[in-house]
Each structure stands twice: as structure tokens, then as C-alpha cells.
CSV table of N, CA, C and O in Angstrom, one decimal:
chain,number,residue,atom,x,y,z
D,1,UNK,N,151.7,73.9,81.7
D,1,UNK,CA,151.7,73.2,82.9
D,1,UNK,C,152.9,72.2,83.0
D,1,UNK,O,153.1,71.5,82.0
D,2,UNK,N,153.8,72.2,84.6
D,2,UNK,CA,155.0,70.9,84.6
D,2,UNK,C,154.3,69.8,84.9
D,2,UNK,O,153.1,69.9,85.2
D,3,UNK,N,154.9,68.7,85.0
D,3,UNK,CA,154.2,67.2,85.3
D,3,UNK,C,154.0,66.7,84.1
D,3,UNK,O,153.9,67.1,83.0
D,4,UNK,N,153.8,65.1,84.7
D,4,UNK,CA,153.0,64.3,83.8
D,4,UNK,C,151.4,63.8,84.5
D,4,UNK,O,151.1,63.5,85.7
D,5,UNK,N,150.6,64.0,83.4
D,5,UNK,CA,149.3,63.5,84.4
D,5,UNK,C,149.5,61.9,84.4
D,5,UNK,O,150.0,61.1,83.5
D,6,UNK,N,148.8,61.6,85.6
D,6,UNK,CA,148.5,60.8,86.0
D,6,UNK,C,147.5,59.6,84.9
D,6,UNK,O,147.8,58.4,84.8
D,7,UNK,N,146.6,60.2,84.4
D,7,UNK,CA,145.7,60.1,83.1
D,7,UNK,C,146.5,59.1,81.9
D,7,UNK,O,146.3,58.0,81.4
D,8,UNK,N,147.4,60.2,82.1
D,8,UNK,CA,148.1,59.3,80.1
D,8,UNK,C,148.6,57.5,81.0
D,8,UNK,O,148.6,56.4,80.5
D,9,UNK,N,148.9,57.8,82.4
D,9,UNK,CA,149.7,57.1,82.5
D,9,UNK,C,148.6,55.7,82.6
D,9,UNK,O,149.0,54.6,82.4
D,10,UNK,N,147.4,55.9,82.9
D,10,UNK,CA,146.3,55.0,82.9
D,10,UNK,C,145.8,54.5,82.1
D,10,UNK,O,145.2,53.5,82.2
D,11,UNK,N,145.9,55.3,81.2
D,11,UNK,CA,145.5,54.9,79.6
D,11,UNK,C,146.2,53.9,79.3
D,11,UNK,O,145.8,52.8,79.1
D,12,UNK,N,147.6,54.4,79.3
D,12,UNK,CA,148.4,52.6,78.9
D,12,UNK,C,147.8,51.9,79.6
D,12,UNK,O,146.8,51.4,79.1
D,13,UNK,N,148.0,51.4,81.1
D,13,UNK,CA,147.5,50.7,81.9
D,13,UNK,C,146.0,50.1,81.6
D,13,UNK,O,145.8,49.0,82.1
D,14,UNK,N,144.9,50.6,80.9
D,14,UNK,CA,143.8,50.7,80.7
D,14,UNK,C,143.9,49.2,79.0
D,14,UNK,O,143.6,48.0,78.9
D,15,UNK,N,144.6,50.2,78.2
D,15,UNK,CA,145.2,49.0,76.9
D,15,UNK,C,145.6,47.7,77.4
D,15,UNK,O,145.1,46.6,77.1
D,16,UNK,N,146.7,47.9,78.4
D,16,UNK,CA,147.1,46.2,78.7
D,16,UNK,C,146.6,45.7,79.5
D,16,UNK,O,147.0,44.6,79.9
D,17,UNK,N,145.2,46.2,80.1
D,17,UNK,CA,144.3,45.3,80.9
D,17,UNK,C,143.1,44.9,79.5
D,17,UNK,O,142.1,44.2,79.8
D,18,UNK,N,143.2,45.2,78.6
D,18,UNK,CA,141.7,44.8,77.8
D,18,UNK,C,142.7,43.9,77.1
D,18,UNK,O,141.9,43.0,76.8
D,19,UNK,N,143.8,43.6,76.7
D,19,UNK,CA,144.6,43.1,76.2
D,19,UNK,C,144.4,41.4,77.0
D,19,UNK,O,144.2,40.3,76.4
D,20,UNK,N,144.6,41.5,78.2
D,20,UNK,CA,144.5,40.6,79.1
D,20,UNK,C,142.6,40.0,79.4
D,20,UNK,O,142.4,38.8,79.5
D,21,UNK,N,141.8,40.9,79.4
D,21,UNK,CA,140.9,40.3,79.6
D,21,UNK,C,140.6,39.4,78.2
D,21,UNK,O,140.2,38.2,78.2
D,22,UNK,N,140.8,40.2,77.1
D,22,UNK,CA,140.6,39.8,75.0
D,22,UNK,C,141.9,37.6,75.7
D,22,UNK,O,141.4,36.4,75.7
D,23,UNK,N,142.9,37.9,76.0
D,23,UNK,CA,143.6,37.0,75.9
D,23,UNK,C,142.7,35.6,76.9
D,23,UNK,O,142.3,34.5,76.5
D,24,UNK,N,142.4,36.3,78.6
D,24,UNK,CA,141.7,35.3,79.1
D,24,UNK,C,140.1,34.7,79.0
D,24,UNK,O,139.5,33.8,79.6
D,25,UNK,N,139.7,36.1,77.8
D,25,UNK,CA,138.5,35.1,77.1
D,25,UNK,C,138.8,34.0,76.4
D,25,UNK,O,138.6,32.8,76.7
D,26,UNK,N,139.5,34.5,75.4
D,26,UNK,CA,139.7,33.2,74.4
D,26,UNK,C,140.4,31.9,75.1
D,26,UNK,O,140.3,30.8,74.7
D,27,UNK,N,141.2,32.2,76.1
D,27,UNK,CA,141.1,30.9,76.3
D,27,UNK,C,140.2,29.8,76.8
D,27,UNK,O,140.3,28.7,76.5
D,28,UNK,N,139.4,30.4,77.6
D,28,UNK,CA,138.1,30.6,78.1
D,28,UNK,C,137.1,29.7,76.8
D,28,UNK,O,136.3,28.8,76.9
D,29,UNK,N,137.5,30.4,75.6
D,29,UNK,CA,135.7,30.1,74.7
D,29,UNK,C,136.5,29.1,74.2
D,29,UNK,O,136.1,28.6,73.2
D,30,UNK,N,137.9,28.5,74.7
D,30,UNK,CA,138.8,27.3,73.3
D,30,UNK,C,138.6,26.1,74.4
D,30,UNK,O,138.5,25.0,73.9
D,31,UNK,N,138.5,26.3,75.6
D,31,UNK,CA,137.8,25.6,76.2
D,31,UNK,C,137.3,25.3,77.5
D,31,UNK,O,137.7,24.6,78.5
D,32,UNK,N,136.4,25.9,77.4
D,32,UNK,CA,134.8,25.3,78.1
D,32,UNK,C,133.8,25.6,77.4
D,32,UNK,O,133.6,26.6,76.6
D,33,UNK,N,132.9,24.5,77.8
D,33,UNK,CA,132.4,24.4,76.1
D,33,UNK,C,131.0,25.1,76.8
D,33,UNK,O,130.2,25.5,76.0
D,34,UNK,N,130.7,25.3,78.1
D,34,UNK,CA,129.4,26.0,78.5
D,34,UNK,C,129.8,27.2,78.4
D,34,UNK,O,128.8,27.9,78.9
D,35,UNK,N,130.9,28.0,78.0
D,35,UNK,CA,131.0,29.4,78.4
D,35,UNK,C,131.6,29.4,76.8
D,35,UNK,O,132.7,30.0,77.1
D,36,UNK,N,131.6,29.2,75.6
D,36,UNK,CA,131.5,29.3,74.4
D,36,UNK,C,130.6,30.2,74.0
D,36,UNK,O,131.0,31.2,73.3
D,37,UNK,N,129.4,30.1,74.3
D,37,UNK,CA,128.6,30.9,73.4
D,37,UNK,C,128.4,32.0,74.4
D,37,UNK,O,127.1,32.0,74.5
D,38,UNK,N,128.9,33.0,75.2
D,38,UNK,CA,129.0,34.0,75.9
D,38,UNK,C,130.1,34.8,75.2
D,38,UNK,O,131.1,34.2,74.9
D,39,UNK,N,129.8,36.0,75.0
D,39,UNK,CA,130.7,36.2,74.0
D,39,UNK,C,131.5,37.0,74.9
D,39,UNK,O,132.5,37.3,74.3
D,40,UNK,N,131.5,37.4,76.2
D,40,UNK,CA,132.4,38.3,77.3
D,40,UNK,C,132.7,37.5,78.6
D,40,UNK,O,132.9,38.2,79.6
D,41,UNK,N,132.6,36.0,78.7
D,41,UNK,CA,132.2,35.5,80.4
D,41,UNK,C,133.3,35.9,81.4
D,41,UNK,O,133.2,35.5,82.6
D,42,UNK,N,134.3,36.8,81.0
D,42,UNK,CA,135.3,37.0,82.3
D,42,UNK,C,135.4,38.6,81.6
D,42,UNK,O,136.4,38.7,80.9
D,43,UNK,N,134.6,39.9,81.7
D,43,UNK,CA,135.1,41.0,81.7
D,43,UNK,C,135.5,42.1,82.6
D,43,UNK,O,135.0,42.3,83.7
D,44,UNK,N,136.4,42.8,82.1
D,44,UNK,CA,136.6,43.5,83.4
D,44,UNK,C,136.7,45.1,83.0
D,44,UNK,O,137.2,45.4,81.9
D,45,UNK,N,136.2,45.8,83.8
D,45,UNK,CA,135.6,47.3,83.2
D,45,UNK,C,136.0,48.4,84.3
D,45,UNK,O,136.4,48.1,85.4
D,46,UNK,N,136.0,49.3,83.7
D,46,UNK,CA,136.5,50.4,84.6
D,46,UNK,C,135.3,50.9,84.9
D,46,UNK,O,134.6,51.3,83.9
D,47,UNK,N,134.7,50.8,86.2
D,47,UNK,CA,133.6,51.9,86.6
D,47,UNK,C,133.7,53.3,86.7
D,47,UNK,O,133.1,54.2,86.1
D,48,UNK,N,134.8,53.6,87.6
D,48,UNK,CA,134.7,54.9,87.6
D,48,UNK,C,136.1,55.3,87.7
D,48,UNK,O,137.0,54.5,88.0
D,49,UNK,N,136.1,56.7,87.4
D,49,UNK,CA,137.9,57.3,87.1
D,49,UNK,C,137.9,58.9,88.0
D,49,UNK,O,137.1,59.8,87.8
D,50,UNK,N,138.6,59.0,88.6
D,50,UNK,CA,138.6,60.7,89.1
D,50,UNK,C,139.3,61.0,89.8
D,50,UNK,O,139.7,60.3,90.8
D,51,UNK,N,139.8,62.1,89.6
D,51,UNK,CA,141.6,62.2,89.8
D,51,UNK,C,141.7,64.1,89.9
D,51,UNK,O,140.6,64.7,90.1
D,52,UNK,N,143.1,64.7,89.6
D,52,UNK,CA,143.2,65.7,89.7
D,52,UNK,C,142.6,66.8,91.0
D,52,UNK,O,142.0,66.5,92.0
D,53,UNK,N,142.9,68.0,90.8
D,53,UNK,CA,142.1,69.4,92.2
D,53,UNK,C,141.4,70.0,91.1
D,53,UNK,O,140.2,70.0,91.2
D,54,UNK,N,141.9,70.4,90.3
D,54,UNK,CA,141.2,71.7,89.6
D,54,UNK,C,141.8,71.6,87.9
D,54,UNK,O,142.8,70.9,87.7
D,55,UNK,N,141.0,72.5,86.7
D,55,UNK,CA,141.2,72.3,85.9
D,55,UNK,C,142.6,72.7,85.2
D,55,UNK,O,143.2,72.4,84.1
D,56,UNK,N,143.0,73.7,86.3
D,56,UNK,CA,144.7,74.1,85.5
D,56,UNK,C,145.7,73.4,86.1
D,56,UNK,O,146.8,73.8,86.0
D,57,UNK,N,145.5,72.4,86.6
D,57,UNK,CA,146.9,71.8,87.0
D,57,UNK,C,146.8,70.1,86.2
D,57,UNK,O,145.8,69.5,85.9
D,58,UNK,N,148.1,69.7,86.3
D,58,UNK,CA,148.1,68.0,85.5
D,58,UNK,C,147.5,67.0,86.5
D,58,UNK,O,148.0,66.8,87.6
D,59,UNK,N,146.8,66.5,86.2
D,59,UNK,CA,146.4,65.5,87.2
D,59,UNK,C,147.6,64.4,87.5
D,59,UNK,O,147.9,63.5,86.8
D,60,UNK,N,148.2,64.9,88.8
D,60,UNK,CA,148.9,64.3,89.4
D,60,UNK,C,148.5,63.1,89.9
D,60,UNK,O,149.4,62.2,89.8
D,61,UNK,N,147.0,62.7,90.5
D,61,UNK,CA,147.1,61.2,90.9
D,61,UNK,C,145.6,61.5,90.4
D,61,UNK,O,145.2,62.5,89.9
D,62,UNK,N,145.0,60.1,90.7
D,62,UNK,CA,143.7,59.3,90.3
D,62,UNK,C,143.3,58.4,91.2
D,62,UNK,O,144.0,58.0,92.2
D,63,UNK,N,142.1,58.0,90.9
D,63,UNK,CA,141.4,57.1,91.5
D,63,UNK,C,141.0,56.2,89.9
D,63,UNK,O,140.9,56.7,88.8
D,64,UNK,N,140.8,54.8,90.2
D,64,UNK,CA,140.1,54.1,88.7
D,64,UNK,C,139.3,52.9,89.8
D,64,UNK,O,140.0,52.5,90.7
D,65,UNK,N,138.1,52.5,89.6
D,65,UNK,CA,137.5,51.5,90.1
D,65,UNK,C,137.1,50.5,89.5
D,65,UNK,O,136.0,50.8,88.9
D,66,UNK,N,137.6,49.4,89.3
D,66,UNK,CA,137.8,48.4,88.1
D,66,UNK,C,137.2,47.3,88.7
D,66,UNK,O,137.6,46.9,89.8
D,67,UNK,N,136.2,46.7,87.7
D,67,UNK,CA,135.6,45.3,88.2
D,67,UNK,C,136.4,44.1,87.6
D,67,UNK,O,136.4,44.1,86.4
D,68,UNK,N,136.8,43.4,88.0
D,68,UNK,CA,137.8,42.0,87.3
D,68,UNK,C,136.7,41.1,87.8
D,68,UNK,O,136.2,41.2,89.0
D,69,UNK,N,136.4,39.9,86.5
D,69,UNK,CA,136.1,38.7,87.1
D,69,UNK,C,136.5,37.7,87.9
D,69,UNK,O,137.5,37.9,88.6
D,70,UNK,N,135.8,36.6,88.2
D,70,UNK,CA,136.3,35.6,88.9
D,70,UNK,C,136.1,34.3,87.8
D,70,UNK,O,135.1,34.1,87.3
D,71,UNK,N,137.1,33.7,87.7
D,71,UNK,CA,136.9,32.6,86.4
D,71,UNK,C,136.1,31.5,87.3
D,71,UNK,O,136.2,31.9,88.5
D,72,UNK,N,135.4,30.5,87.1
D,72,UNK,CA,134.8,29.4,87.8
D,72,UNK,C,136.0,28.1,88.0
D,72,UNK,O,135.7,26.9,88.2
D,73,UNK,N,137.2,28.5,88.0
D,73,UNK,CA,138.6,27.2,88.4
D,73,UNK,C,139.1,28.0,89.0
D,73,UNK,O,140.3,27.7,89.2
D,74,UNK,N,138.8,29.2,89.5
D,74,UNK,CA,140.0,29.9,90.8
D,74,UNK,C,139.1,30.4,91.9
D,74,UNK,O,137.9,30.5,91.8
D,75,UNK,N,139.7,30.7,92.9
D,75,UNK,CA,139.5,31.4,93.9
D,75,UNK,C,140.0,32.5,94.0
D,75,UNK,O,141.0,32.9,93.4
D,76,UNK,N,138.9,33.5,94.9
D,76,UNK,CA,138.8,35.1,94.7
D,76,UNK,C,140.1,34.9,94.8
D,76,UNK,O,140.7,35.3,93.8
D,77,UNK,N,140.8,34.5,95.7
D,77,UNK,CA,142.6,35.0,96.0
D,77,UNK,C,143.1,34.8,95.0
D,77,UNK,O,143.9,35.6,94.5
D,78,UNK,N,142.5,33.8,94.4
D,78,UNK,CA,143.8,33.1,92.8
D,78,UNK,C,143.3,34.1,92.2
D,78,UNK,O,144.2,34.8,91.8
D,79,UNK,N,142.0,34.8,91.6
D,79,UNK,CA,142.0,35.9,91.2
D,79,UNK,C,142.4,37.1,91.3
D,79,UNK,O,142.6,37.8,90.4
D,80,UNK,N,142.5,37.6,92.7
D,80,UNK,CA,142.8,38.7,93.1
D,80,UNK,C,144.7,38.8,92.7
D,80,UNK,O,145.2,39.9,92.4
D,81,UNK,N,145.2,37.8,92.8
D,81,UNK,CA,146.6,37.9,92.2
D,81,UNK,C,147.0,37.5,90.8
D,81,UNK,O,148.1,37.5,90.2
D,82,UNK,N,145.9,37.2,90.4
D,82,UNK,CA,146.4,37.3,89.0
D,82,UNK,C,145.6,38.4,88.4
D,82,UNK,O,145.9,38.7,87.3
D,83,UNK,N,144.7,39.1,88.9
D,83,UNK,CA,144.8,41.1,88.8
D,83,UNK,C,146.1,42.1,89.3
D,83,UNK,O,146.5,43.1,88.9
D,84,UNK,N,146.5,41.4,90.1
D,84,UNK,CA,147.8,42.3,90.9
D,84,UNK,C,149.1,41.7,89.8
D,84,UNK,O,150.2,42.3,89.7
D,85,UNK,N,148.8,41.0,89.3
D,85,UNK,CA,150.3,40.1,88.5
D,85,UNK,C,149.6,41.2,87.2
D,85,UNK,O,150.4,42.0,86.9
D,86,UNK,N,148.6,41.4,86.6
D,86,UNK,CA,148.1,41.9,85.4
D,86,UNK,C,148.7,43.0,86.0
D,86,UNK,O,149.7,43.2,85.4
D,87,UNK,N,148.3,43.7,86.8
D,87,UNK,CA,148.7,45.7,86.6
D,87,UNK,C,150.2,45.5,86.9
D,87,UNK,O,150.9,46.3,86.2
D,88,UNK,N,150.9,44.7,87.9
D,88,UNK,CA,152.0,44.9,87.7
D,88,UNK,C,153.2,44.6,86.0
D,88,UNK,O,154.2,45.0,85.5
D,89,UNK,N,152.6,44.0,85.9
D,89,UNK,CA,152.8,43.7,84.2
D,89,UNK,C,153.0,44.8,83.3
D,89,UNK,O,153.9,45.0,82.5
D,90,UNK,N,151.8,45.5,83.5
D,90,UNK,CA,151.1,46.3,83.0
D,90,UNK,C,152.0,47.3,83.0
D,90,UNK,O,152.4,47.8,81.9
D,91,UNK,N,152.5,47.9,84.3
D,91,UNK,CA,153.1,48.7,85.0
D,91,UNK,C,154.5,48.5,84.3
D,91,UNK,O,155.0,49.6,84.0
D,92,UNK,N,155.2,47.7,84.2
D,92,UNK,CA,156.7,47.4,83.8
D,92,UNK,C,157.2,48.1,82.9
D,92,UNK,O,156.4,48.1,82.0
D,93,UNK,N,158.1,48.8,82.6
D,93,UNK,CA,158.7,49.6,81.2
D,93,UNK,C,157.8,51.5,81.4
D,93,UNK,O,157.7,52.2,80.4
D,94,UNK,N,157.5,52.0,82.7
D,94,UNK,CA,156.4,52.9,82.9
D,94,UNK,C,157.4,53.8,83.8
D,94,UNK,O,157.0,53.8,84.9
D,95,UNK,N,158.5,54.4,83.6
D,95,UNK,CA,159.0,55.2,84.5
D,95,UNK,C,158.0,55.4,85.4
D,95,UNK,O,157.9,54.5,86.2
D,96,UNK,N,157.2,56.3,85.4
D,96,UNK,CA,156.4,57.2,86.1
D,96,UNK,C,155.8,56.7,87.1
D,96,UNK,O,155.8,57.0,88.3
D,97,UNK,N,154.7,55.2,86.2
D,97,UNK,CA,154.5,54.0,87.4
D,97,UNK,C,155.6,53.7,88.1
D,97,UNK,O,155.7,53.8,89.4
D,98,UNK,N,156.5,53.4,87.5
D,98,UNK,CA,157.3,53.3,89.1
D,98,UNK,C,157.8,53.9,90.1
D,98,UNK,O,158.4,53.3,91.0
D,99,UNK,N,157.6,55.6,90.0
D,99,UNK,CA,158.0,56.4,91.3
D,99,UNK,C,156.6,56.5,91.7
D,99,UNK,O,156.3,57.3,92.6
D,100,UNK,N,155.7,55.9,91.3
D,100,UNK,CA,154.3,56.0,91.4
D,100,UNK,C,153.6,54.9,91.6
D,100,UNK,O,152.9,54.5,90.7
D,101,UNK,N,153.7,54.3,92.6
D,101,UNK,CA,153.8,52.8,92.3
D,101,UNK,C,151.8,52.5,92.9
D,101,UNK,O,151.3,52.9,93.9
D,102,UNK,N,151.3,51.7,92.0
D,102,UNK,CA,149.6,51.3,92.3
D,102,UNK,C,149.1,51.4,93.3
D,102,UNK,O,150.0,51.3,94.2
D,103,UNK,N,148.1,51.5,93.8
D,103,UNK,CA,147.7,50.9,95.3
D,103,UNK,C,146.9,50.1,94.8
D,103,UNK,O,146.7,50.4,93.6
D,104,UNK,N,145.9,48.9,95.3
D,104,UNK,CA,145.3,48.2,94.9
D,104,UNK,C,144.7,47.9,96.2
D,104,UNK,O,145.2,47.9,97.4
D,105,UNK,N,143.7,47.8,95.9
D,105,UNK,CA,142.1,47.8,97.4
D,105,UNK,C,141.2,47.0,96.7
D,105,UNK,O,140.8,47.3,95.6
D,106,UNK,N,140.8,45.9,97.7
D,106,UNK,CA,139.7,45.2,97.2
D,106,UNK,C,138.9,45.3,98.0
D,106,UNK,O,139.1,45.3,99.2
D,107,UNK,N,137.4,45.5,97.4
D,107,UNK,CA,136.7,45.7,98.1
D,107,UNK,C,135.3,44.4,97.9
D,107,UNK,O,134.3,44.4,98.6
């Protein structure tokens, strides 16, 4: 099969988002001292993944439905861009992401 799937390229993307959520816990448990003994209070998870037509070809694109927190000192907006600042991050150094560039839908 030619192509790159779409898949590998989320997988990275998938690492430097747990990367980021691992970084904005701890700062999170270093301080506030009510959200210390929670051992996850800002996670963010991939619900659902599904991509590709059929089983012989590379999955060319995807779908990923990802829940991101809201920290209790931001606003959905201040969160919603610092999810969009995380994948584009994420995204940097990714040929592929960039002829391929995210869409991002909040719902």
C-alpha cells in the first residue's frame, strides 16, 4: 500500500498530548492544595478514533474525539486555546501534519 496513514501520524500527536496533560497536572498538585489529593484533576482522553474506507487501503484521514479539561483559573476560551496551542505544538516537526493541517470543532 502507497501513503502514510493518517494513524501513525496521531499516535505522535496522542504522546504529546499525555505529555502535556502529565506536565499540567503537576503543576496543578505543586499548587492547589484542594486539588492535591486527586490524582488526575485536569485529564484529557481520547473518546473515540475512526478514520479510513476499507481495510486495504492506508488510512488517509481520521476522526479523534478528545475531551480536554477546564482548569478552575481559566475560561472555556482560555482553555480552548491553550488545546489549540497544545496540538499545534504537537503538530510542529510533522511533515505530514502540515500538508494535513488539524481541524479542530468544539462542541
Amino acid at each position: 500500500m502507497d501513503g502514510e496513514s493518517a494513524l501513525d501520524h496521531f499516535l505522535g500527536l496522542y504522546r504529546k498530548l499525555r505529555v502535556a496533560e502529565h506536565t499540567l497536572n503537576a503543576e496543578v498538585s505543586r499548587t492547589d492544595p484542594l486539588l492535591k489529593t486527586t490524582s488526575l484533576p485536569y485529564p484529557t482522553s481520547v473518546n473515540t478514533v475512526t478514520g479510513g474506507v476499507n481495510a486495504d487501503t492506508v488510512m488517509g484521514h481520521m476522526r479523534a474525539m478528545i475531551h480536554f479539561a477546564v482548569r478552575v483559573d481559566e475560561t472555556v476560551k482560555e482553555a480552548k486555546e491553550r488545546f489549540e496551542r497544545t496540538l499545534k505544538e504537537a503538530s510542529e516537526g510533522d511533515k505530514w501534519l502540515q500538508e494535513h493541517p488539524l481541524e479542530v470543532l468544539f462542541y
